[in-house]
Tab-separated table of C-alpha atoms in Angstrom:
chain	number	residue	atom	x	y	z
A	1	MET	CA	51.949	-0.841	48.325
A	2	ARG	CA	52.757	1.082	45.161
A	3	VAL	CA	50.174	-0.938	43.216
A	4	LEU	CA	47.533	-0.200	45.870
A	5	ILE	CA	48.193	3.551	45.662
A	6	LYS	CA	48.020	3.420	41.881
A	7	ASN	CA	44.631	1.650	41.986
A	8	CYS	CA	43.276	4.214	44.455
A	9	ILE	CA	44.325	7.094	42.189
A	10	GLN	CA	42.648	5.463	39.165
A	11	ASN	CA	39.441	4.889	41.124
A	12	PHE	CA	39.441	8.504	42.288
A	13	ILE	CA	39.867	9.788	38.702
A	14	PHE	CA	37.081	7.520	37.468
A	15	LEU	CA	34.743	8.597	40.278
A	16	SER	CA	35.372	12.297	39.692
A	17	THR	CA	34.807	11.914	35.951
A	18	PHE	CA	31.608	9.991	36.576
A	19	LEU	CA	30.252	12.597	39.004
A	20	LYS	CA	31.151	15.376	36.593
A	21	GLY	CA	29.276	13.602	33.794
A	22	VAL	CA	26.278	13.104	36.035
A	23	CYS	CA	26.189	16.794	36.883
A	24	TRP	CA	26.445	17.783	33.243
A	25	SER	CA	23.772	15.321	32.139
A	26	GLY	CA	21.243	16.699	34.629
A	27	GLY	CA	18.663	19.371	34.086
A	28	THR	CA	20.993	22.316	34.801
A	29	PRO	CA	23.185	23.810	32.046
A	30	LYS	CA	26.963	23.656	31.892
A	31	GLU	CA	28.950	26.445	33.461
A	32	ASP	CA	29.947	28.022	30.145
A	33	LEU	CA	26.254	28.278	29.188
A	34	VAL	CA	25.113	29.915	32.441
A	35	CYS	CA	24.327	33.595	32.106
A	36	ASN	CA	26.235	36.095	34.177
A	37	LYS	CA	24.255	38.126	36.669
A	38	ASN	CA	25.569	41.227	34.955
A	39	SER	CA	23.829	41.073	31.569
A	40	SER	CA	26.373	43.422	29.980
A	41	LEU	CA	29.026	40.739	30.378
A	42	ASN	CA	27.041	38.165	28.434
A	43	ARG	CA	28.225	38.203	24.813
A	44	HIS	CA	27.074	34.729	23.753
A	45	LEU	CA	24.001	32.580	24.032
A	46	CYS	CA	23.352	31.567	27.598
A	47	LEU	CA	20.746	30.102	29.915
A	48	PRO	CA	19.645	31.230	33.383
A	49	ILE	CA	21.302	29.584	36.345
A	50	ASP	CA	17.947	28.161	37.450
A	51	TYR	CA	17.192	26.791	33.966
A	52	ASN	CA	15.899	23.212	33.947
A	53	LYS	CA	15.509	21.422	30.644
A	54	PHE	CA	12.799	19.199	32.112
A	55	ASP	CA	10.424	22.146	32.626
A	56	LEU	CA	8.115	23.427	29.916
A	57	PRO	CA	9.090	26.783	28.372
A	58	PHE	CA	5.608	28.131	29.146
A	59	SER	CA	4.094	26.608	32.254
A	60	ASN	CA	0.975	28.798	32.316
A	61	LYS	CA	-0.002	28.691	28.642
A	62	ILE	CA	0.054	26.430	25.609
A	63	ASN	CA	3.431	25.619	24.059
A	64	ILE	CA	3.212	25.829	20.268
A	65	ILE	CA	5.239	23.165	18.434
A	66	ASP	CA	5.657	23.718	14.709
A	67	ILE	CA	6.232	20.513	12.721
A	68	GLY	CA	7.660	20.384	9.212
A	69	ILE	CA	8.236	17.275	7.106
A	70	ASP	CA	10.159	17.988	3.916
A	71	ILE	CA	9.693	14.734	1.974
A	72	VAL	CA	12.550	14.043	-0.411
A	73	ASP	CA	11.351	10.748	-1.844
A	74	VAL	CA	9.147	7.754	-1.070
A	75	LEU	CA	11.586	4.846	-0.928
A	76	ARG	CA	9.445	1.756	-0.393
A	77	ILE	CA	5.825	0.668	-0.064
A	78	ASN	CA	5.512	-2.858	1.305
A	79	ASP	CA	2.061	-4.414	0.887
A	80	LYS	CA	2.898	-7.529	2.892
A	81	GLU	CA	4.220	-5.575	5.904
A	82	TYR	CA	1.638	-2.760	5.572
A	83	SER	CA	4.371	-0.123	5.732
A	84	VAL	CA	5.551	3.004	3.909
A	85	GLU	CA	9.123	4.297	4.052
A	86	PHE	CA	10.246	7.742	2.910
A	87	SER	CA	13.275	9.985	3.308
A	88	CYS	CA	12.705	13.485	4.637
A	89	TYR	CA	14.016	16.408	6.646
A	90	PHE	CA	12.180	16.266	9.957
A	91	ASN	CA	11.930	19.817	11.337
A	92	VAL	CA	10.661	20.860	14.770
A	93	MET	CA	10.345	24.498	15.908
A	94	TRP	CA	9.336	25.883	19.279
A	95	THR	CA	9.781	29.038	21.350
A	96	GLU	CA	12.231	29.085	24.257
A	97	PRO	CA	11.795	32.404	26.140
A	98	ARG	CA	14.419	31.418	28.741
A	99	LEU	CA	17.211	31.480	26.159
A	100	TYR	CA	19.139	34.755	26.453
A	101	ILE	CA	20.354	36.247	23.154
A	102	PRO	CA	22.631	39.294	23.689
A	103	ASP	CA	22.406	42.228	21.315
A	104	SER	CA	26.123	42.049	20.730
A	105	PHE	CA	25.698	38.500	19.543
A	106	LEU	CA	22.983	39.558	17.106
A	107	GLN	CA	25.151	42.373	15.766
A	108	GLU	CA	28.041	39.994	15.366
A	109	MET	CA	25.827	37.585	13.404
A	110	ASP	CA	24.329	40.523	11.445
A	111	MET	CA	20.800	39.472	12.345
A	112	THR	CA	18.494	42.365	11.534
A	113	GLU	CA	15.303	40.601	10.471
A	114	SER	CA	13.130	39.191	13.239
A	115	ASN	CA	12.263	35.951	11.425
A	116	ALA	CA	15.730	35.291	10.020
A	117	MET	CA	17.415	32.124	11.277
A	118	PHE	CA	21.077	31.672	12.024
A	119	PRO	CA	22.793	28.368	12.822
A	120	VAL	CA	24.341	27.591	16.180
A	121	ASN	CA	26.425	24.762	17.574
A	122	LEU	CA	24.487	21.490	17.608
A	123	GLU	CA	25.811	20.671	21.090
A	124	LEU	CA	23.467	23.312	22.464
A	125	VAL	CA	20.526	20.972	21.893
A	126	ASN	CA	21.795	18.673	24.655
A	127	HIS	CA	21.150	21.403	27.240
A	128	LEU	CA	17.802	22.686	25.969
A	129	TRP	CA	14.281	21.550	26.620
A	130	LEU	CA	13.053	19.341	23.766
A	131	PRO	CA	9.419	18.503	23.010
A	132	ASN	CA	8.588	14.836	23.534
A	133	VAL	CA	7.546	14.247	19.936
A	134	PHE	CA	5.608	11.042	19.288
A	135	ILE	CA	4.971	9.633	15.788
A	136	TYR	CA	1.882	7.446	15.611
A	137	ASN	CA	2.219	3.992	13.978
A	138	LEU	CA	5.978	4.422	13.747
A	139	ARG	CA	8.127	1.392	12.899
A	140	THR	CA	11.624	2.850	12.494
A	141	PHE	CA	13.171	6.323	12.656
A	142	LYS	CA	16.735	6.370	11.324
A	143	VAL	CA	18.876	9.493	11.303
A	144	VAL	CA	21.228	9.665	8.334
A	145	GLN	CA	24.867	10.053	9.229
A	146	VAL	CA	28.269	9.930	7.522
A	147	LEU	CA	30.925	11.161	9.942
A	148	SER	CA	28.279	12.556	12.251
A	149	LYS	CA	24.505	12.855	12.313
A	150	HIS	CA	22.952	14.993	9.607
A	151	ALA	CA	21.256	17.499	11.889
A	152	GLY	CA	21.234	21.224	12.509
A	153	LEU	CA	20.085	23.824	15.046
A	154	TRP	CA	18.894	27.353	14.227
A	155	ILE	CA	17.530	30.210	16.354
A	156	THR	CA	15.826	33.536	15.626
A	157	ARG	CA	15.682	36.925	17.341
A	158	ASN	CA	12.261	35.949	18.687
A	159	HIS	CA	13.749	33.078	20.729
A	160	GLU	CA	12.472	30.487	18.286
A	161	ILE	CA	14.519	27.301	17.994
A	162	MET	CA	14.411	24.947	15.017
A	163	TYR	CA	15.926	21.486	15.178
A	164	SER	CA	16.213	19.572	11.884
A	165	GLN	CA	17.335	16.021	11.090
A	166	ALA	CA	17.779	14.103	7.818
A	167	THR	CA	15.901	10.859	8.429
A	168	HIS	CA	14.403	7.727	6.920
A	169	ILE	CA	10.968	7.129	8.444
A	170	ASN	CA	9.066	3.861	8.187
A	171	PHE	CA	5.493	3.851	9.499
A	172	ILE	CA	2.568	1.445	9.441
A	173	CYS	CA	-0.292	2.087	7.039
A	174	PRO	CA	-3.523	0.077	7.523
A	175	MET	CA	-4.248	-1.202	4.010
A	176	ARG	CA	-7.186	-3.175	2.615
A	177	PHE	CA	-6.685	-5.250	-0.522
A	178	ASP	CA	-10.220	-6.351	-1.347
A	179	ALA	CA	-10.053	-4.394	-4.629
A	180	PHE	CA	-6.443	-5.340	-5.472
A	181	PRO	CA	-5.010	-4.322	-7.957
A	182	LEU	CA	-7.698	-1.695	-8.542
A	183	ASP	CA	-7.269	-0.361	-5.007
A	184	THR	CA	-6.433	3.041	-3.550
A	185	GLN	CA	-4.829	3.263	-0.101
A	186	SER	CA	-4.913	6.124	2.412
A	187	CYS	CA	-2.071	6.458	4.941
A	188	LYS	CA	-2.112	9.061	7.721
A	189	PHE	CA	1.175	10.289	9.164
A	190	GLN	CA	0.481	11.999	12.502
A	191	VAL	CA	2.914	13.659	14.922
A	192	GLY	CA	1.997	14.716	18.446
A	193	SER	CA	3.077	14.712	22.073
A	194	TYR	CA	3.489	11.482	24.010
A	195	SER	CA	2.255	12.806	27.367
A	196	TYR	CA	1.076	16.450	27.112
A	197	ASP	CA	-2.491	17.095	26.025
A	198	MET	CA	-3.635	20.106	24.028
A	199	THR	CA	-3.887	22.297	27.141
A	200	LYS	CA	-0.087	22.140	27.474
A	201	MET	CA	1.191	21.519	23.955
A	202	SER	CA	-0.309	22.217	20.536
A	203	PHE	CA	1.130	21.001	17.217
A	204	THR	CA	0.807	23.093	14.077
A	205	GLN	CA	2.219	23.299	10.563
A	206	THR	CA	3.230	26.679	9.180
A	207	ASN	CA	5.443	27.921	6.376
A	208	LYS	CA	8.268	28.629	8.804
A	209	VAL	CA	9.444	25.037	8.706
A	210	GLN	CA	8.235	24.322	5.175
A	211	GLY	CA	5.245	22.173	6.149
A	212	TYR	CA	5.309	19.060	3.978
A	213	VAL	CA	6.763	19.000	0.480
A	214	LYS	CA	6.494	16.150	-2.012
A	215	THR	CA	9.033	15.994	-4.824
A	216	ALA	CA	8.988	13.820	-7.931
A	217	ASN	CA	9.618	10.129	-7.420
A	218	SER	CA	13.053	8.869	-8.390
A	219	VAL	CA	12.262	5.318	-7.199
A	220	VAL	CA	10.014	3.114	-9.326
A	221	LEU	CA	7.039	2.129	-7.163
A	222	ASP	CA	3.832	0.198	-7.664
A	223	TYR	CA	1.891	3.338	-6.691
A	224	SER	CA	1.580	6.970	-7.573
A	225	VAL	CA	1.812	8.999	-4.356
A	226	ASP	CA	-0.072	12.185	-3.533
A	227	VAL	CA	0.414	14.088	-0.271
A	228	ILE	CA	-2.565	16.057	1.023
A	229	GLN	CA	-3.511	17.849	4.203
A	230	LEU	CA	-5.172	16.022	7.066
A	231	ASP	CA	-8.897	16.407	7.622
A	232	GLU	CA	-10.011	18.713	10.406
A	233	ASN	CA	-11.081	15.754	12.543
A	234	ASP	CA	-7.590	14.225	12.282
A	235	PHE	CA	-5.863	17.139	14.039
A	236	LEU	CA	-7.344	16.100	17.391
A	237	LEU	CA	-7.219	12.690	19.062
A	238	ASP	CA	-9.470	11.855	22.012
A	239	TYR	CA	-7.955	9.508	24.590
A	240	GLY	CA	-10.682	9.707	27.198
A	241	GLU	CA	-9.411	10.426	30.706
A	242	LEU	CA	-5.923	11.208	29.400
A	243	GLY	CA	-7.345	14.187	27.516
A	244	ASN	CA	-7.409	15.453	23.951
A	245	PHE	CA	-4.085	15.440	22.133
A	246	SER	CA	-3.113	17.813	19.360
A	247	VAL	CA	-1.412	16.311	16.286
A	248	ALA	CA	-0.021	17.501	12.964
A	249	GLY	CA	1.029	15.686	9.818
A	250	PHE	CA	-0.240	14.773	6.391
A	251	GLU	CA	-2.090	12.061	4.481
A	252	MET	CA	-0.634	9.938	1.685
A	253	ILE	CA	-2.987	8.790	-1.063
A	254	LEU	CA	-1.577	5.766	-2.884
A	255	HIS	CA	-3.000	5.009	-6.330
A	256	ARG	CA	-1.788	1.683	-7.682
A	257	HIS	CA	-0.499	1.527	-11.271
A	258	VAL	CA	-2.906	-0.850	-13.022
A	259	SER	CA	-1.280	-1.043	-16.472
A	260	HIS	CA	1.146	-3.769	-15.410
A	261	TYR	CA	-1.648	-6.005	-14.121
A	262	LEU	CA	-3.863	-5.339	-17.139
A	263	ILE	CA	-1.131	-6.440	-19.547
A	264	THR	CA	0.200	-9.336	-17.459
A	265	TYR	CA	-2.996	-10.918	-16.126
A	266	TYR	CA	-6.261	-9.393	-17.293
A	267	LEU	CA	-5.628	-9.253	-21.046
A	268	PRO	CA	-4.162	-12.789	-21.479
A	269	SER	CA	-6.805	-14.470	-19.334
A	270	GLY	CA	-9.604	-12.629	-21.124
A	271	LEU	CA	-8.191	-13.648	-24.510
A	272	PHE	CA	-7.984	-17.269	-23.377
A	273	VAL	CA	-11.703	-17.208	-22.627
A	274	VAL	CA	-12.373	-15.813	-26.121
A	275	VAL	CA	-10.163	-18.510	-27.690
A	276	SER	CA	-12.123	-21.180	-25.828
A	277	TRP	CA	-15.195	-20.189	-27.849
A	278	ILE	CA	-13.455	-21.523	-30.966
A	279	SER	CA	-14.156	-25.008	-29.616
A	280	PHE	CA	-17.864	-24.452	-30.320
A	281	VAL	CA	-17.197	-24.316	-34.078
A	282	VAL	CA	-15.000	-27.433	-34.073
A	283	PRO	CA	-17.031	-30.549	-35.067
A	284	PRO	CA	-17.777	-32.813	-32.086
A	285	ASP	CA	-16.230	-35.821	-33.795
A	286	VAL	CA	-12.807	-34.079	-33.871
A	287	ILE	CA	-12.093	-35.203	-30.336
A	288	PRO	CA	-8.272	-34.740	-30.128
A	289	GLY	CA	-8.255	-31.184	-31.485
A	290	ARG	CA	-11.180	-29.873	-29.468
A	291	MET	CA	-10.184	-31.577	-26.238
A	292	ALA	CA	-6.532	-30.485	-26.538
A	293	LEU	CA	-7.602	-26.863	-27.062
A	294	LEU	CA	-9.821	-26.739	-23.970
A	295	ILE	CA	-7.487	-28.683	-21.683
A	296	THR	CA	-4.505	-26.506	-22.672
A	297	LEU	CA	-6.411	-23.273	-22.017
A	298	PHE	CA	-7.682	-24.570	-18.689
A	299	LEU	CA	-4.222	-25.584	-17.466
A	300	VAL	CA	-2.686	-22.260	-18.545
A	301	LEU	CA	-5.364	-20.362	-16.624
A	302	VAL	CA	-4.750	-22.535	-13.549
A	303	ASN	CA	-1.043	-21.675	-13.762
A	304	ILE	CA	-1.803	-17.943	-13.997
A	305	PHE	CA	-4.212	-18.218	-11.068
A	306	ASN	CA	-1.523	-19.866	-8.920
A	307	THR	CA	0.880	-17.038	-9.778
A	308	VAL	CA	-1.751	-14.449	-8.856
A	309	THR	CA	-2.523	-16.025	-5.483
A	310	THR	CA	1.195	-16.182	-4.677
A	311	ASN	CA	1.878	-12.527	-5.452
A	312	THR	CA	-1.402	-11.084	-4.158
A	313	PRO	CA	-1.374	-9.494	-0.667
A	314	LYS	CA	-3.662	-10.991	1.939
A	315	ALA	CA	-7.286	-9.896	2.139
A	316	GLU	CA	-10.315	-10.959	4.139
A	317	GLY	CA	-11.895	-12.627	1.096
A	318	LEU	CA	-11.152	-12.824	-2.598
A	319	THR	CA	-9.344	-9.904	-4.167
A	320	ALA	CA	-10.519	-8.351	-7.412
A	321	ILE	CA	-7.914	-10.106	-9.544
A	322	GLU	CA	-8.638	-13.480	-7.916
A	323	THR	CA	-12.337	-13.026	-8.702
A	324	TRP	CA	-11.447	-12.286	-12.323
A	325	MET	CA	-9.209	-15.340	-12.684
A	326	LEU	CA	-11.782	-17.674	-11.108
A	327	SER	CA	-14.464	-16.377	-13.464
A	328	CYS	CA	-12.239	-16.972	-16.496
A	329	LEU	CA	-11.564	-20.498	-15.249
A	330	LEU	CA	-15.294	-21.127	-14.902
A	331	PHE	CA	-16.001	-19.966	-18.460
A	332	VAL	CA	-13.374	-22.306	-19.909
A	333	PHE	CA	-14.501	-25.096	-17.586
A	334	GLY	CA	-18.088	-24.558	-18.809
A	335	ALA	CA	-16.983	-25.077	-22.418
A	336	LEU	CA	-15.158	-28.237	-21.333
A	337	VAL	CA	-18.220	-29.586	-19.490
A	338	GLU	CA	-20.447	-28.852	-22.503
A	339	TYR	CA	-18.188	-30.902	-24.758
A	340	ALA	CA	-17.963	-33.691	-22.179
A	341	ILE	CA	-21.775	-33.964	-22.158
A	342	ILE	CA	-21.802	-34.185	-25.979
A	343	LEU	CA	-19.246	-36.986	-25.905
A	344	PHE	CA	-21.208	-38.826	-23.228
A	345	ASN	CA	-24.442	-38.696	-25.241
A	346	THR	CA	-22.619	-39.756	-28.407
A	347	GLN	CA	-21.164	-42.825	-26.704
A	348	LYS	CA	-24.592	-43.649	-25.258
A	349	VAL	CA	-26.123	-43.677	-28.739
A	350	LYS	CA	-23.344	-45.870	-30.107
A	351	SER	CA	-23.856	-48.383	-27.318
A	352	VAL	CA	-27.444	-49.236	-28.482
A	353	PRO	CA	-27.327	-52.871	-29.869
A	354	ARG	CA	-28.443	-53.646	-33.393
A	355	ARG	CA	-31.799	-55.329	-33.703
A	356	THR	CA	-30.991	-57.790	-36.532
A	357	HIS	CA	-28.237	-58.360	-38.947
A	358	HIS	CA	-30.386	-57.167	-41.861
A	359	VAL	CA	-31.592	-53.884	-40.272
A	360	LYS	CA	-29.494	-50.789	-39.736
A	361	ILE	CA	-30.083	-47.223	-38.576
A	362	VAL	CA	-29.534	-44.264	-40.881
A	363	CYS	CA	-29.902	-40.522	-40.293
A	364	LYS	CA	-32.210	-38.409	-42.393
A	365	ASP	CA	-33.441	-34.909	-41.612
A	366	ASN	CA	-31.858	-35.131	-38.159
A	367	TYR	CA	-33.919	-38.234	-37.243
A	368	LYS	CA	-33.117	-41.913	-37.029
A	369	TYR	CA	-34.677	-44.440	-39.420
A	370	GLU	CA	-34.524	-48.216	-39.480
A	371	VAL	CA	-33.490	-49.502	-42.907
A	372	SER	CA	-33.489	-53.095	-44.003
A	373	SER	CA	-30.369	-54.707	-45.400
A	374	PRO	CA	-29.812	-54.520	-49.183
A	375	ASP	CA	-31.525	-57.067	-51.369
A	376	ALA	CA	-28.946	-59.280	-52.965
A	377	GLN	CA	-30.857	-59.542	-56.233
A	378	ASN	CA	-31.998	-56.000	-56.939
A	379	ASN	CA	-29.438	-54.289	-54.641
A	380	SER	CA	-31.999	-51.952	-53.067
A	381	HIS	CA	-33.048	-50.881	-49.589
A	382	ASN	CA	-36.491	-51.131	-48.062
A	383	MET	CA	-37.366	-48.244	-45.759
A	384	LEU	CA	-39.183	-49.290	-42.611
A	385	ALA	CA	-41.456	-47.195	-40.394
A	386	LEU	CA	-41.043	-44.021	-42.367
A	387	GLU	CA	-44.464	-42.827	-41.331
A	388	GLU	CA	-43.681	-42.865	-37.600
A	389	PRO	CA	-39.930	-42.582	-37.227
A	390	VAL	CA	-38.242	-42.796	-33.853
A	391	LYS	CA	-37.431	-39.135	-33.116
A	392	ASN	CA	-34.088	-39.424	-31.362
A	393	PHE	CA	-31.275	-36.914	-31.710
A	394	CYS	CA	-28.667	-37.760	-34.261
A	395	GLY	CA	-25.047	-36.575	-34.520
A	396	ASN	CA	-25.793	-33.377	-36.433
A	397	ASN	CA	-28.133	-32.119	-33.690
A	398	TYR	CA	-25.171	-31.344	-31.398
A	399	ILE	CA	-24.168	-28.598	-33.806
A	400	ASN	CA	-27.218	-26.670	-32.651
A	401	VAL	CA	-26.074	-27.056	-29.035
A	402	ASP	CA	-22.644	-25.664	-29.948
A	403	ARG	CA	-24.271	-22.753	-31.738
A	404	LEU	CA	-26.367	-22.023	-28.658
A	405	PHE	CA	-23.271	-21.949	-26.418
A	406	LEU	CA	-21.455	-19.831	-29.003
A	407	VAL	CA	-24.083	-17.134	-28.453
A	408	VAL	CA	-24.719	-17.564	-24.716
A	409	SER	CA	-21.063	-17.654	-23.559
A	410	PRO	CA	-20.019	-14.281	-25.078
A	411	PHE	CA	-23.236	-12.727	-23.784
A	412	LEU	CA	-22.606	-13.948	-20.227
A	413	PHE	CA	-18.937	-12.893	-20.389
A	414	LEU	CA	-19.999	-9.419	-21.521
A	415	ILE	CA	-22.443	-9.131	-18.607
A	416	PHE	CA	-19.745	-10.311	-16.189
A	417	ASN	CA	-17.321	-7.638	-17.473
A	418	GLY	CA	-19.917	-4.923	-17.002
A	419	VAL	CA	-20.679	-5.950	-13.424
A	420	TYR	CA	-16.991	-6.492	-12.590
A	421	TRP	CA	-15.651	-3.170	-13.831
A	422	LEU	CA	-18.569	-1.233	-12.391
A	423	SER	CA	-17.983	-2.833	-8.985
A	424	TYR	CA	-14.198	-2.768	-8.718
A	425	GLY	CA	-13.239	-0.136	-11.251
A	426	SER	CA	-15.568	2.618	-10.053
A	427	ASN	CA	-13.192	3.693	-7.252
A	428	LEU	CA	-10.262	3.691	-9.658
A	429	PHE	CA	-12.040	5.798	-12.280
A	430	TRP	CA	-13.291	8.229	-9.624
A	431	ALA	CA	-9.770	8.653	-8.218
A	432	MET	CA	-8.332	9.306	-11.683
A	433	GLU	CA	-10.918	11.979	-12.482
A	434	SER	CA	-10.989	13.812	-9.132
A	435	PRO	CA	-8.125	16.305	-8.665
A	436	ILE	CA	-6.087	16.060	-5.466
A	437	LEU	CA	-5.039	19.357	-3.958
A	438	VAL	CA	-1.817	19.629	-2.011
């Protein structure tokens, strides 16, 4: 019996606590925040007894929401996940005319200026109306905390409320890597309402909440980051029957640092193509030296190309650096094919059978001549068919082919560089010369 009574008492305490929590978590304020009917007795911040935090502050006009993003640092830019992460102070300000601020409270806080802000207890935010802020393309929104959340609440004499949080924001940026690593990315960070269109809620950015501020990078990134204002067309989003939604935010322009790629990939591969031209001045009969040079250069370029394809972000087709590496491979492969053709023709000439044991072929003036065997008595040669020699190429004629390729290959490589850098490097050079205003 005693155990049954004890269980009933515990259930009653739990039920009363639960009902009390339900009442406090509703739309009405707590008793200590309800204003007294006699306004002279109200000495602290309070809310009307009929206050409901689910109702808009202004039901008959537009509610102005001021957004401020104070960017501390850009922490990470992930090309493979198409995301940007930065740390910031996320500030939201709005007007709450239903909040009663007694004059005695203002005198106690020594608030004389109309726009001056003074901090209040953060617990007040649990009983106030909050705008349903929606961040487009958001991945994660983490509030920094140590012992408690890093957040604050301020109010002004004009019934303006500012709520600020120290956060790490990670959002999706649609990137295209066709010009990688000579690319420039544009990422739009937009903040608006999830359900209220512009007839009920309008988002702005003013100096009251600092707007957006970009400080110097303390984290080494693959990009240089510039923060600019959104275009006029980006402040309004059309969702058809749902209405037009007002947004605020900023745009990040990401310029990739090219020096690392120039030194690591472009310069070595270009020099390997130049070194391959040395094979054109090596005599064709020096087969081990010339073949070893070309094969080594070709294999090194294949290894660099494999490294590039592994570390390059995905694109619809070939990226700029992949196009460069393939072109360098083709130039070295062309030199290798040219030498292979020379060796094939040389072996074809050597495979021609001798006519007789007393006749042999000699080269003179780049033509072949048939010469009889030496006379045993006078030790002399008799030249045959000198008037109409057989005009076949001899070994020395391949030197002219090498000289031709020694002129044509640098000329074609120079043309390729002009077309390549004009196509892919034009955006990079334009971005470096054009100033970006914040």
